[in-house]
GROMACS .gro file of C-alpha atoms in nm:
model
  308
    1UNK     CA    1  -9.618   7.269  13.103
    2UNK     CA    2  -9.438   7.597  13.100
    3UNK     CA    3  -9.368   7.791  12.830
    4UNK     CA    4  -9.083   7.942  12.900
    5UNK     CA    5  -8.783   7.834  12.717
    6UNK     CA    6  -8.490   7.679  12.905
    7UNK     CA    7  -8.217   7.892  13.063
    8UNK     CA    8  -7.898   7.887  12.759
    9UNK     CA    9  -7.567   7.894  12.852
   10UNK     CA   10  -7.314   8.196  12.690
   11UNK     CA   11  -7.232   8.191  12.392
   12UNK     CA   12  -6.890   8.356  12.473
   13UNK     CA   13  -6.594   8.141  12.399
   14UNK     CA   14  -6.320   8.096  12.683
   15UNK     CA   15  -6.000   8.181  12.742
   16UNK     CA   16  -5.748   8.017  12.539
   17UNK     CA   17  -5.521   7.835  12.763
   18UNK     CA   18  -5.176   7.758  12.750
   19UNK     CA   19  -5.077   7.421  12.845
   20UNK     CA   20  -4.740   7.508  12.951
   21UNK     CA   21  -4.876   7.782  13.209
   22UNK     CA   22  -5.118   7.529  13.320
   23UNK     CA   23  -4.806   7.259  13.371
   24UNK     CA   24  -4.632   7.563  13.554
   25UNK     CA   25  -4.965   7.600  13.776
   26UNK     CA   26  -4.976   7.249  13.867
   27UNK     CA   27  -4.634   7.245  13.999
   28UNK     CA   28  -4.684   7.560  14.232
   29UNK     CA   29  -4.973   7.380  14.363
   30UNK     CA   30  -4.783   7.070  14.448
   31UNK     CA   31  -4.467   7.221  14.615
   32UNK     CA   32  -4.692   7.552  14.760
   33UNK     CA   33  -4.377   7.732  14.763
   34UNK     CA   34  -4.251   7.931  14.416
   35UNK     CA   35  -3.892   7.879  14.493
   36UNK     CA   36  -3.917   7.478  14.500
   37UNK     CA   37  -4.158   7.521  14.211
   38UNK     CA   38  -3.894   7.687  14.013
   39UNK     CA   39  -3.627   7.489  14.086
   40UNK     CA   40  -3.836   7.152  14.005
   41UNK     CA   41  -3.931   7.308  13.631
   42UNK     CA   42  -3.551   7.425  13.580
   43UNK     CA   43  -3.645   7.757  13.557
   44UNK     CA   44  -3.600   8.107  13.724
   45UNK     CA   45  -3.845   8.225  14.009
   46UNK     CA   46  -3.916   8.546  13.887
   47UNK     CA   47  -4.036   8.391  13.551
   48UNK     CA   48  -4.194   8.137  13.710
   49UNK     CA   49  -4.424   8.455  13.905
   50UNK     CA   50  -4.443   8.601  13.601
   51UNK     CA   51  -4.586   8.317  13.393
   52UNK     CA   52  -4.852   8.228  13.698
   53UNK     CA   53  -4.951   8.586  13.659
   54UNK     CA   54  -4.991   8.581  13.307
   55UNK     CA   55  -5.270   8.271  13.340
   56UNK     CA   56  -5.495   8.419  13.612
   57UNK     CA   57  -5.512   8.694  13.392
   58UNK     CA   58  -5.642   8.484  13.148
   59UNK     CA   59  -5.846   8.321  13.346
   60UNK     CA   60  -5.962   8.626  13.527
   61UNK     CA   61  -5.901   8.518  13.897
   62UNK     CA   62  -5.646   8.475  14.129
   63UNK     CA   63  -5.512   8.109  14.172
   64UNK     CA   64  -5.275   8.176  14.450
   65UNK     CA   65  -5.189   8.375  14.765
   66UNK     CA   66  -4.840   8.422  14.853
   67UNK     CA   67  -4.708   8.502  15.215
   68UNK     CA   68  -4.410   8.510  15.425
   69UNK     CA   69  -4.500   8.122  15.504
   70UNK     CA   70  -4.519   8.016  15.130
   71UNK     CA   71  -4.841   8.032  14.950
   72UNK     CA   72  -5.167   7.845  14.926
   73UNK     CA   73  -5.479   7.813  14.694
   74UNK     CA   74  -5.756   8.054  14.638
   75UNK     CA   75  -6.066   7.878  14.636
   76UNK     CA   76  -6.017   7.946  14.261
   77UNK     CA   77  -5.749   7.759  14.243
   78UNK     CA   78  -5.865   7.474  14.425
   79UNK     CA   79  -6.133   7.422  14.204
   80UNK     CA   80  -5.871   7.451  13.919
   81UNK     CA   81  -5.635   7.249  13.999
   82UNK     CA   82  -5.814   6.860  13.972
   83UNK     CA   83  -5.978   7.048  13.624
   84UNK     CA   84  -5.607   7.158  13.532
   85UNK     CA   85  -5.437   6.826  13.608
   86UNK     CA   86  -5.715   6.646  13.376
   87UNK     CA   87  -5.635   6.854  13.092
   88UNK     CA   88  -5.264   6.834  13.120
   89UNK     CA   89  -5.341   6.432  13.115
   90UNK     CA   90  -5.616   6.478  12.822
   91UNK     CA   91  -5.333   6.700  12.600
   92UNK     CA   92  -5.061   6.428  12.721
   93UNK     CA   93  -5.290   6.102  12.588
   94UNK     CA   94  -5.355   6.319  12.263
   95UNK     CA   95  -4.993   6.356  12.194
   96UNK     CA   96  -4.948   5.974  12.227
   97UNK     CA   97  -5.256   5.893  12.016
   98UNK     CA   98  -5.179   6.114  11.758
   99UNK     CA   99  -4.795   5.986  11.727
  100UNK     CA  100  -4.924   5.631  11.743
  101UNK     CA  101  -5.145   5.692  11.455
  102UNK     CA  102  -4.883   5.866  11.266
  103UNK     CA  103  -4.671   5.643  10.958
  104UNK     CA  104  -4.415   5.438  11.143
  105UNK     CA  105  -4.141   5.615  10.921
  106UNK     CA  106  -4.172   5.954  11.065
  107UNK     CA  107  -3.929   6.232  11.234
  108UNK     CA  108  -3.928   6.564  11.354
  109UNK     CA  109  -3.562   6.723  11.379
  110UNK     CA  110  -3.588   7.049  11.594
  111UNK     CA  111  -3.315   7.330  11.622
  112UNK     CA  112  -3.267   7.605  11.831
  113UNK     CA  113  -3.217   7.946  11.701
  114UNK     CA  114  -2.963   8.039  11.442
  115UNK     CA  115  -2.841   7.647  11.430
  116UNK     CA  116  -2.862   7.526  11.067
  117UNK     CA  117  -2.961   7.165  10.988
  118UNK     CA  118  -3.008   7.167  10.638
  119UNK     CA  119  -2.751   6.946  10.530
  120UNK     CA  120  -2.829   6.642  10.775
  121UNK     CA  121  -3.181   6.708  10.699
  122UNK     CA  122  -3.115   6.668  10.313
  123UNK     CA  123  -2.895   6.364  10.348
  124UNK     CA  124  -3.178   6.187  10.587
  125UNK     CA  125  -3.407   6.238  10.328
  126UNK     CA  126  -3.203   6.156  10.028
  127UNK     CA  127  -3.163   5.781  10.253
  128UNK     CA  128  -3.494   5.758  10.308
  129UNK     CA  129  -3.704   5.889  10.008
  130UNK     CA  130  -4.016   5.714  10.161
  131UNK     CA  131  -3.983   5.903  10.506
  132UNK     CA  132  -4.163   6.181  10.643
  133UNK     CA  133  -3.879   6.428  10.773
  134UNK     CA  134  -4.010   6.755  10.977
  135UNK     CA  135  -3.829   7.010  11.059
  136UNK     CA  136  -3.935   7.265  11.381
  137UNK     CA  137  -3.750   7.574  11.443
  138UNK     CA  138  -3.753   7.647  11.790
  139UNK     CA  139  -3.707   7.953  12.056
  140UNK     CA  140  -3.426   7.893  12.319
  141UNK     CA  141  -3.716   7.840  12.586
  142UNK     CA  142  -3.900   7.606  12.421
  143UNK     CA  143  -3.661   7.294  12.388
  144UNK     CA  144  -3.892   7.100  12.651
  145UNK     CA  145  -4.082   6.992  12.300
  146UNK     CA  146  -3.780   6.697  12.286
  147UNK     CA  147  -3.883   6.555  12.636
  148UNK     CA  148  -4.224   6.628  12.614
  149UNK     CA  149  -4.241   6.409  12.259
  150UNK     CA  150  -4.328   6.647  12.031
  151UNK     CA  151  -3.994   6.602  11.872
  152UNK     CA  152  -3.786   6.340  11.825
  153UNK     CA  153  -3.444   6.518  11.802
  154UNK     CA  154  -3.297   6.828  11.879
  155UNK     CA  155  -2.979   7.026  11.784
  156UNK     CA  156  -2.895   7.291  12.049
  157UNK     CA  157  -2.601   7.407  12.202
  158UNK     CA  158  -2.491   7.318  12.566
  159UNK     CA  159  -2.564   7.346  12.858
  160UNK     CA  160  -2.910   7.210  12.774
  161UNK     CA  161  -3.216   7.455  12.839
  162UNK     CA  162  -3.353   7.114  12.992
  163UNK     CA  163  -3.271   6.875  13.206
  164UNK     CA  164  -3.037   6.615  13.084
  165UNK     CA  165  -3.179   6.300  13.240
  166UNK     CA  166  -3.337   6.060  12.979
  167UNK     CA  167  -3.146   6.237  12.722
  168UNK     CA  168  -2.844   6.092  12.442
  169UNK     CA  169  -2.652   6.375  12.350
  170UNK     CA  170  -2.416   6.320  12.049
  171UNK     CA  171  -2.117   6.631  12.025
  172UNK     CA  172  -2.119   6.766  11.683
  173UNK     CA  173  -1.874   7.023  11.741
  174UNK     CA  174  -1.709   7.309  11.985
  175UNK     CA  175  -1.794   7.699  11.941
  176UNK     CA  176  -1.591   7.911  12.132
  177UNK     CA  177  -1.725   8.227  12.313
  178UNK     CA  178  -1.726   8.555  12.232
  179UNK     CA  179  -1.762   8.901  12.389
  180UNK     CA  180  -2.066   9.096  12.272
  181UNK     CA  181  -1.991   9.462  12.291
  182UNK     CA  182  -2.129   9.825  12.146
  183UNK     CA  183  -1.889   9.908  11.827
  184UNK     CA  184  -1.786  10.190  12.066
  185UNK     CA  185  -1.679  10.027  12.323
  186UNK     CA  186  -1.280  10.034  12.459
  187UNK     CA  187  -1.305   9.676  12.352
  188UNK     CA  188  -1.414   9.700  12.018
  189UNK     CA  189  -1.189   9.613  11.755
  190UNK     CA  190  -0.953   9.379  11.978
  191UNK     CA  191  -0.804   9.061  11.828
  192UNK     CA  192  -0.860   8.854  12.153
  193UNK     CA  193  -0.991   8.967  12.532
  194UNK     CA  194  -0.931   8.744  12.863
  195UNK     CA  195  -1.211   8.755  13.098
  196UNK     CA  196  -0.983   8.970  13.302
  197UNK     CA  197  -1.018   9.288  13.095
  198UNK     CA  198  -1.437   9.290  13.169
  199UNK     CA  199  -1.394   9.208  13.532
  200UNK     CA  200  -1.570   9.445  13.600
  201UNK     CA  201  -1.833   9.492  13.341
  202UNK     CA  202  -2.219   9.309  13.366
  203UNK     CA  203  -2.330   9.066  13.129
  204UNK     CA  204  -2.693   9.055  13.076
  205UNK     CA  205  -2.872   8.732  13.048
  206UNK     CA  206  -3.177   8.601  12.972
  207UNK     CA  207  -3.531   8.541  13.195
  208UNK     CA  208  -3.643   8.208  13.266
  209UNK     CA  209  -3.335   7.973  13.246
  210UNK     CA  210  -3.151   7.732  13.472
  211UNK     CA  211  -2.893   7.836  13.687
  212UNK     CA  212  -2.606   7.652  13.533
  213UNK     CA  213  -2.755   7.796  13.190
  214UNK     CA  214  -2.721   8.171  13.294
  215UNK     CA  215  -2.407   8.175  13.510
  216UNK     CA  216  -2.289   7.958  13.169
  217UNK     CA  217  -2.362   8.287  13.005
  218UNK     CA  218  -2.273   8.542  13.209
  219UNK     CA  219  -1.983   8.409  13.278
  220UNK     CA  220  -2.090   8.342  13.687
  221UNK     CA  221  -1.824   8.272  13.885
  222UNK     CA  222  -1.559   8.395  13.689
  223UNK     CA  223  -1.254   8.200  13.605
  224UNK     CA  224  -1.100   8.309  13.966
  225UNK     CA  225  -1.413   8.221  14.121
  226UNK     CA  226  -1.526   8.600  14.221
  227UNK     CA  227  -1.880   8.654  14.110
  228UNK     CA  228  -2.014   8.814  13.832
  229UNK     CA  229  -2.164   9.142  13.872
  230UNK     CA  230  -2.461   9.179  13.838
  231UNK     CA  231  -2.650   9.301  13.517
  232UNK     CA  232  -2.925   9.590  13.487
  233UNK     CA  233  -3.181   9.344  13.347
  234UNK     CA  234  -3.283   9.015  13.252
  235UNK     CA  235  -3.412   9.005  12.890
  236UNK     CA  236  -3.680   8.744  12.730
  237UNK     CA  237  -3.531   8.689  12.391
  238UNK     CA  238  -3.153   8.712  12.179
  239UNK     CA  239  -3.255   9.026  12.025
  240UNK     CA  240  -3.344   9.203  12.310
  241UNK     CA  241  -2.999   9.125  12.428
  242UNK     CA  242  -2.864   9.296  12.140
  243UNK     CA  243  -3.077   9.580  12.203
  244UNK     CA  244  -2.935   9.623  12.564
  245UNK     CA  245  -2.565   9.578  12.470
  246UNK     CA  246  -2.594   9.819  12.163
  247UNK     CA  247  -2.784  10.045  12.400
  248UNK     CA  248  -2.454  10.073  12.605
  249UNK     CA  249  -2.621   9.909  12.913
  250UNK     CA  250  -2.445   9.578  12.928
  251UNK     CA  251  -2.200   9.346  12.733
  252UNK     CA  252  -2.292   8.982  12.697
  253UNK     CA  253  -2.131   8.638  12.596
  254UNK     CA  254  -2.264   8.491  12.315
  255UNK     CA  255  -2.163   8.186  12.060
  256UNK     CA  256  -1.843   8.291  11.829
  257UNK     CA  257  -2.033   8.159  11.498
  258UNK     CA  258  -2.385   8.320  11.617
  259UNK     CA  259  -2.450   8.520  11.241
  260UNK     CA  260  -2.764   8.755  11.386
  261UNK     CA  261  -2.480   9.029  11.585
  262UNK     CA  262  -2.281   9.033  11.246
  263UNK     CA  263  -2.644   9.188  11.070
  264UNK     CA  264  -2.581   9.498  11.298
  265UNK     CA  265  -2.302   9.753  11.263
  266UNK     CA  266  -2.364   9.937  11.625
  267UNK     CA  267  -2.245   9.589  11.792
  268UNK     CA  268  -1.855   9.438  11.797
  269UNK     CA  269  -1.766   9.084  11.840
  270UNK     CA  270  -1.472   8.992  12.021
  271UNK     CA  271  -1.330   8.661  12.059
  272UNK     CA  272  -1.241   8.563  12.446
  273UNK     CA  273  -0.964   8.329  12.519
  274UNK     CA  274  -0.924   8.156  12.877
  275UNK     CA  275  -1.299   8.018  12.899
  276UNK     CA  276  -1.475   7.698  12.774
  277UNK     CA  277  -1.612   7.673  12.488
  278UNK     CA  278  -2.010   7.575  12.413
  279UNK     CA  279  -2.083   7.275  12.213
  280UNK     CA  280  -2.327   7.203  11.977
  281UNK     CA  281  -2.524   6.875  11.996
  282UNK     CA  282  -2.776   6.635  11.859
  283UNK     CA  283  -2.997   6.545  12.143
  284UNK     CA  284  -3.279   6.249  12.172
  285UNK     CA  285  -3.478   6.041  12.389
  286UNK     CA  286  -3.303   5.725  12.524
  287UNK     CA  287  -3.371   5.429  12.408
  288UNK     CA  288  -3.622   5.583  12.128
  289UNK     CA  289  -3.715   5.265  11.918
  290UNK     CA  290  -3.803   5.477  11.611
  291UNK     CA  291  -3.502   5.411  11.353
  292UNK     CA  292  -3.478   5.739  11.160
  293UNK     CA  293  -3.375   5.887  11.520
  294UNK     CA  294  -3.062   5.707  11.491
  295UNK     CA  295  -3.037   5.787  11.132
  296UNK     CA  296  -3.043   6.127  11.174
  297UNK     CA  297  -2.808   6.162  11.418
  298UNK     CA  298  -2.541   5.970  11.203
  299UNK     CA  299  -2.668   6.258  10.882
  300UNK     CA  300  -2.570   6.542  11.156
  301UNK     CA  301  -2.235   6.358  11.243
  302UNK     CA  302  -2.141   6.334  10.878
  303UNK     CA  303  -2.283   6.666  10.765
  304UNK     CA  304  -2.278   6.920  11.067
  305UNK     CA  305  -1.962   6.794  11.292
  306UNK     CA  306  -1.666   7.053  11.208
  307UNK     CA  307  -1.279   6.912  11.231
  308UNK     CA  308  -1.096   7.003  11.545
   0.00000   0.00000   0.00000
Protein backbone atom coordinates (compact mmCIF):
# COMPACT_ATOMS: atom_id res chain seq x y z
CA UNK A 1 0.00 0.00 0.00
CA UNK A 2 0.99 3.54 -0.70
CA UNK A 3 1.61 5.99 1.57
CA UNK A 4 0.69 8.80 0.12
CA UNK A 5 -2.36 10.44 1.36
CA UNK A 6 -5.38 10.87 -0.96
CA UNK A 7 -5.69 13.85 -3.30
CA UNK A 8 -8.28 16.62 -1.03
CA UNK A 9 -10.51 18.67 -2.67
CA UNK A 10 -10.36 22.86 -1.95
CA UNK A 11 -11.24 24.03 0.77
CA UNK A 12 -12.46 27.31 -0.93
CA UNK A 13 -16.13 27.92 -0.64
CA UNK A 14 -18.16 28.79 -3.95
CA UNK A 15 -19.80 31.39 -5.30
CA UNK A 16 -22.91 32.35 -3.72
CA UNK A 17 -25.59 32.06 -6.20
CA UNK A 18 -28.61 33.84 -6.74
CA UNK A 19 -31.57 31.90 -7.54
CA UNK A 20 -33.28 34.51 -9.39
CA UNK A 21 -30.18 34.99 -11.89
CA UNK A 22 -30.12 31.33 -12.18
CA UNK A 23 -34.17 31.37 -13.08
CA UNK A 24 -33.14 34.28 -15.54
CA UNK A 25 -30.31 31.83 -17.01
CA UNK A 26 -32.59 29.05 -17.52
CA UNK A 27 -34.94 31.01 -19.54
CA UNK A 28 -32.19 32.40 -22.01
CA UNK A 29 -31.26 28.90 -22.47
CA UNK A 30 -34.70 27.77 -23.39
CA UNK A 31 -35.76 30.58 -25.85
CA UNK A 32 -31.73 31.11 -27.11
CA UNK A 33 -32.72 34.48 -28.01
CA UNK A 34 -32.54 37.51 -25.11
CA UNK A 35 -35.40 39.36 -26.59
CA UNK A 36 -38.00 36.32 -26.19
CA UNK A 37 -36.23 35.67 -22.91
CA UNK A 38 -37.14 39.05 -21.73
CA UNK A 39 -40.36 39.26 -22.82
CA UNK A 40 -41.28 35.64 -21.24
CA UNK A 41 -39.84 36.96 -17.56
CA UNK A 42 -41.79 40.44 -18.01
CA UNK A 43 -38.83 42.23 -17.92
CA UNK A 44 -36.58 44.64 -19.99
CA UNK A 45 -33.76 43.22 -22.34
CA UNK A 46 -31.12 45.30 -21.32
CA UNK A 47 -31.64 44.15 -17.65
CA UNK A 48 -32.14 40.94 -18.59
CA UNK A 49 -28.11 41.23 -20.31
CA UNK A 50 -27.23 42.82 -17.45
CA UNK A 51 -28.37 40.31 -14.84
CA UNK A 52 -26.82 37.22 -17.13
CA UNK A 53 -23.66 39.20 -16.90
CA UNK A 54 -23.72 39.69 -13.39
CA UNK A 55 -23.85 35.56 -12.79
CA UNK A 56 -20.98 34.50 -15.08
CA UNK A 57 -19.14 36.83 -13.19
CA UNK A 58 -19.88 35.02 -10.33
CA UNK A 59 -19.39 32.06 -11.65
CA UNK A 60 -16.29 33.06 -13.45
CA UNK A 61 -17.15 31.86 -17.07
CA UNK A 62 -19.06 32.73 -19.84
CA UNK A 63 -22.52 30.92 -20.17
CA UNK A 64 -23.50 32.36 -23.46
CA UNK A 65 -22.46 33.65 -26.90
CA UNK A 66 -24.55 36.11 -28.57
CA UNK A 67 -24.61 36.75 -32.45
CA UNK A 68 -26.50 38.31 -35.14
CA UNK A 69 -28.48 34.79 -35.33
CA UNK A 70 -29.40 34.74 -31.55
CA UNK A 71 -27.16 33.11 -29.11
CA UNK A 72 -26.15 29.66 -27.98
CA UNK A 73 -24.35 27.87 -25.02
CA UNK A 74 -20.76 27.87 -24.11
CA UNK A 75 -19.77 24.55 -23.24
CA UNK A 76 -19.97 26.20 -19.77
CA UNK A 77 -23.20 26.70 -19.99
CA UNK A 78 -24.19 23.49 -21.22
CA UNK A 79 -22.84 21.83 -18.44
CA UNK A 80 -24.75 24.42 -16.27
CA UNK A 81 -27.77 24.37 -17.36
CA UNK A 82 -29.22 20.47 -16.32
CA UNK A 83 -27.05 21.50 -12.77
CA UNK A 84 -29.01 24.95 -12.79
CA UNK A 85 -32.47 23.55 -13.57
CA UNK A 86 -31.94 20.94 -10.53
CA UNK A 87 -31.31 23.58 -8.16
CA UNK A 88 -34.08 25.85 -9.22
CA UNK A 89 -36.33 22.49 -8.59
CA UNK A 90 -34.30 21.64 -5.19
CA UNK A 91 -34.98 25.60 -3.88
CA UNK A 92 -38.70 25.20 -5.37
CA UNK A 93 -39.45 21.66 -3.26
CA UNK A 94 -37.76 23.50 -0.18
CA UNK A 95 -40.15 26.32 -0.34
CA UNK A 96 -43.09 23.83 -0.37
CA UNK A 97 -41.64 21.67 2.43
CA UNK A 98 -40.88 24.34 4.55
CA UNK A 99 -44.54 26.05 4.14
CA UNK A 100 -46.08 22.63 4.62
CA UNK A 101 -44.33 22.24 7.83
CA UNK A 102 -45.15 25.64 8.93
CA UNK A 103 -48.48 26.16 11.68
CA UNK A 104 -51.57 25.99 9.54
CA UNK A 105 -52.49 29.56 10.91
CA UNK A 106 -49.79 31.45 9.24
CA UNK A 107 -49.44 34.67 6.79
CA UNK A 108 -47.04 36.77 5.29
CA UNK A 109 -48.52 40.28 4.08
CA UNK A 110 -45.88 41.95 1.73
CA UNK A 111 -45.85 45.71 0.57
CA UNK A 112 -44.10 47.52 -1.84
CA UNK A 113 -42.21 50.57 -1.02
CA UNK A 114 -43.60 53.49 0.84
CA UNK A 115 -47.21 51.55 1.09
CA UNK A 116 -48.22 51.36 4.78
CA UNK A 117 -50.09 48.30 6.13
CA UNK A 118 -50.04 48.79 9.62
CA UNK A 119 -53.51 49.17 10.34
CA UNK A 120 -54.85 45.94 8.44
CA UNK A 121 -51.94 44.23 9.87
CA UNK A 122 -53.03 45.25 13.52
CA UNK A 123 -56.69 44.48 13.01
CA UNK A 124 -55.68 40.79 11.48
CA UNK A 125 -53.92 40.21 14.44
CA UNK A 126 -56.21 41.66 16.99
CA UNK A 127 -58.91 38.76 15.10
CA UNK A 128 -56.66 36.26 15.31
CA UNK A 129 -54.52 36.46 18.55
CA UNK A 130 -53.37 32.80 17.92
CA UNK A 131 -51.99 33.59 14.31
CA UNK A 132 -48.65 34.07 13.09
CA UNK A 133 -48.84 37.43 10.96
CA UNK A 134 -45.46 38.43 8.93
CA UNK A 135 -44.91 41.27 7.48
CA UNK A 136 -42.09 41.65 4.33
CA UNK A 137 -41.22 44.95 3.02
CA UNK A 138 -40.38 44.67 -0.42
CA UNK A 139 -38.34 46.56 -3.41
CA UNK A 140 -40.54 47.42 -6.52
CA UNK A 141 -38.60 44.51 -8.42
CA UNK A 142 -39.06 42.00 -6.18
CA UNK A 143 -42.96 41.44 -6.07
CA UNK A 144 -42.43 37.93 -7.92
CA UNK A 145 -42.13 36.68 -3.99
CA UNK A 146 -46.35 36.63 -4.22
CA UNK A 147 -46.30 34.15 -7.24
CA UNK A 148 -43.37 32.45 -6.36
CA UNK A 149 -45.09 31.56 -2.66
CA UNK A 150 -43.01 33.19 -0.50
CA UNK A 151 -45.85 35.45 0.36
CA UNK A 152 -49.20 35.07 0.63
CA UNK A 153 -50.42 38.67 -0.07
CA UNK A 154 -49.25 41.68 -1.45
CA UNK A 155 -50.23 45.42 -1.42
CA UNK A 156 -48.75 47.27 -4.44
CA UNK A 157 -49.91 49.71 -6.69
CA UNK A 158 -50.99 49.00 -10.37
CA UNK A 159 -50.01 48.06 -13.07
CA UNK A 160 -48.57 44.98 -11.37
CA UNK A 161 -44.62 44.53 -11.58
CA UNK A 162 -45.88 40.86 -12.42
CA UNK A 163 -47.94 39.23 -14.44
CA UNK A 164 -51.52 39.20 -13.50
CA UNK A 165 -52.56 35.66 -14.39
CA UNK A 166 -53.33 33.49 -11.26
CA UNK A 167 -53.69 36.60 -9.36
CA UNK A 168 -57.10 38.19 -7.16
CA UNK A 169 -56.58 41.69 -6.96
CA UNK A 170 -58.92 43.55 -4.50
CA UNK A 171 -58.90 47.81 -5.24
CA UNK A 172 -58.25 49.52 -2.06
CA UNK A 173 -58.16 52.85 -3.41
CA UNK A 174 -57.14 55.44 -6.43
CA UNK A 175 -53.86 57.75 -6.20
CA UNK A 176 -53.67 60.19 -8.71
CA UNK A 177 -50.36 61.14 -10.49
CA UNK A 178 -48.14 63.65 -10.05
CA UNK A 179 -45.34 65.52 -11.84
CA UNK A 180 -41.92 65.14 -10.24
CA UNK A 181 -39.90 68.21 -10.95
CA UNK A 182 -36.52 70.20 -9.61
CA UNK A 183 -37.94 73.09 -7.12
CA UNK A 184 -36.50 75.26 -9.95
CA UNK A 185 -38.17 74.23 -12.52
CA UNK A 186 -40.85 76.64 -14.70
CA UNK A 187 -43.25 74.16 -13.26
CA UNK A 188 -42.60 74.35 -9.80
CA UNK A 189 -45.05 75.82 -7.65
CA UNK A 190 -48.16 75.23 -10.10
CA UNK A 191 -51.56 74.29 -8.64
CA UNK A 192 -52.31 71.71 -11.46
CA UNK A 193 -50.26 70.80 -14.97
CA UNK A 194 -51.95 68.88 -18.09
CA UNK A 195 -49.67 66.56 -19.77
CA UNK A 196 -49.62 69.16 -22.47
CA UNK A 197 -47.34 71.65 -20.70
CA UNK A 198 -44.27 68.71 -20.51
CA UNK A 199 -44.83 67.60 -24.04
CA UNK A 200 -41.87 67.97 -24.56
CA UNK A 201 -39.90 67.12 -21.52
CA UNK A 202 -38.39 63.19 -20.74
CA UNK A 203 -39.49 61.26 -17.95
CA UNK A 204 -37.02 58.88 -16.64
CA UNK A 205 -38.02 55.45 -15.64
CA UNK A 206 -36.82 52.66 -14.11
CA UNK A 207 -34.51 49.38 -15.44
CA UNK A 208 -35.96 46.10 -15.55
CA UNK A 209 -39.81 46.52 -15.79
CA UNK A 210 -42.60 45.53 -18.15
CA UNK A 211 -43.53 47.50 -20.90
CA UNK A 212 -46.99 48.45 -19.85
CA UNK A 213 -45.24 49.26 -16.33
CA UNK A 214 -42.78 51.91 -17.80
CA UNK A 215 -44.80 53.55 -20.58
CA UNK A 216 -47.46 53.55 -17.31
CA UNK A 217 -44.79 55.78 -15.89
CA UNK A 218 -43.47 57.73 -18.32
CA UNK A 219 -46.40 58.56 -19.49
CA UNK A 220 -45.75 56.45 -23.16
CA UNK A 221 -47.95 57.28 -25.59
CA UNK A 222 -49.17 60.36 -24.39
CA UNK A 223 -52.77 61.20 -24.04
CA UNK A 224 -52.79 62.19 -27.99
CA UNK A 225 -51.03 59.13 -28.72
CA UNK A 226 -47.51 60.86 -29.83
CA UNK A 227 -44.70 59.13 -28.03
CA UNK A 228 -42.88 60.00 -25.21
CA UNK A 229 -39.50 61.24 -25.60
CA UNK A 230 -37.15 59.60 -24.65
CA UNK A 231 -35.24 59.93 -21.25
CA UNK A 232 -31.29 60.23 -20.66
CA UNK A 233 -31.30 57.08 -18.49
CA UNK A 234 -32.94 54.28 -17.01
CA UNK A 235 -32.41 54.15 -13.21
CA UNK A 236 -32.45 50.87 -10.81
CA UNK A 237 -34.19 52.23 -7.79
CA UNK A 238 -36.92 55.38 -6.58
CA UNK A 239 -34.14 57.28 -5.17
CA UNK A 240 -32.02 57.31 -7.92
CA UNK A 241 -34.92 58.79 -9.75
CA UNK A 242 -34.95 61.55 -7.42
CA UNK A 243 -31.40 62.01 -7.85
CA UNK A 244 -31.80 62.46 -11.71
CA UNK A 245 -34.84 64.81 -11.56
CA UNK A 246 -33.22 67.02 -8.75
CA UNK A 247 -30.09 66.83 -10.88
CA UNK A 248 -32.07 68.77 -13.60
CA UNK A 249 -31.74 65.81 -16.07
CA UNK A 250 -35.29 64.59 -16.26
CA UNK A 251 -38.83 65.00 -14.67
CA UNK A 252 -40.72 61.88 -13.75
CA UNK A 253 -44.36 60.73 -12.77
CA UNK A 254 -44.67 59.42 -9.61
CA UNK A 255 -47.74 58.49 -7.05
CA UNK A 256 -49.50 61.89 -5.61
CA UNK A 257 -49.35 60.43 -1.85
CA UNK A 258 -45.62 58.96 -2.40
CA UNK A 259 -44.09 60.79 1.19
CA UNK A 260 -40.09 60.04 0.23
CA UNK A 261 -40.04 63.45 -2.60
CA UNK A 262 -41.73 65.56 0.25
CA UNK A 263 -38.22 64.63 2.60
CA UNK A 264 -36.31 66.75 -0.06
CA UNK A 265 -36.56 70.51 -0.59
CA UNK A 266 -34.52 70.59 -4.16
CA UNK A 267 -37.64 68.53 -5.68
CA UNK A 268 -41.46 70.05 -6.43
CA UNK A 269 -44.53 68.02 -6.68
CA UNK A 270 -47.10 68.91 -8.99
CA UNK A 271 -50.39 67.42 -9.33
CA UNK A 272 -51.36 66.45 -13.18
CA UNK A 273 -54.90 66.46 -14.26
CA UNK A 274 -56.07 64.70 -17.65
CA UNK A 275 -54.33 61.17 -16.90
CA UNK A 276 -55.41 58.01 -14.98
CA UNK A 277 -54.86 57.56 -11.89
CA UNK A 278 -52.77 54.37 -10.20
CA UNK A 279 -54.51 52.20 -7.79
CA UNK A 280 -53.48 50.59 -4.89
CA UNK A 281 -54.34 46.90 -4.32
CA UNK A 282 -54.32 43.82 -2.20
CA UNK A 283 -53.12 41.08 -4.38
CA UNK A 284 -53.14 37.02 -3.75
CA UNK A 285 -52.97 33.73 -5.21
CA UNK A 286 -56.30 32.35 -6.58
CA UNK A 287 -57.97 30.05 -5.01
CA UNK A 288 -55.36 30.10 -1.90
CA UNK A 289 -57.09 27.68 0.66
CA UNK A 290 -55.26 29.29 3.62
CA UNK A 291 -58.09 31.40 5.54
CA UNK A 292 -56.16 34.33 7.03
CA UNK A 293 -55.54 35.27 3.15
CA UNK A 294 -59.06 36.13 2.94
CA UNK A 295 -58.99 37.67 6.29
CA UNK A 296 -56.55 39.96 5.55
CA UNK A 297 -57.77 41.22 2.64
CA UNK A 298 -61.19 42.12 4.34
CA UNK A 299 -58.57 44.04 7.43
CA UNK A 300 -57.05 46.10 4.28
CA UNK A 301 -60.65 46.83 2.89
CA UNK A 302 -61.81 48.09 6.25
CA UNK A 303 -58.58 49.77 7.31
CA UNK A 304 -56.59 50.93 4.12
CA UNK A 305 -59.52 51.64 1.37
CA UNK A 306 -59.92 55.64 1.28
CA UNK A 307 -63.63 57.16 0.36
CA UNK A 308 -64.03 58.33 -3.18
Amino acid sequence: MSDEEPPTTSSRPGPDLDLRLVRYFTVVAEHLNYARAAAALHIAQPSLSRQIQRLEDALGVRLLERSSQGSRLTAAGAAFLPQAQTLLHTAHQAVLGARAAAPPRTVTVGYVEDLVITPAVRDLRRRHPDAHVRTRHLDWDEARALPEGRIDALVVRTPLPIPGDGLDVTVLYDEPRALLVPSAHRLAGKESVTPGDFADEPLVACAGMAALWTGFWRLDPRPDGSPAPLGPMLVDTFEDKLEVVADGRAIALVPADDRRATLRDDLAIVPVEGVEPCQVVVATRLADANPLVAHFRESAKSFLARED
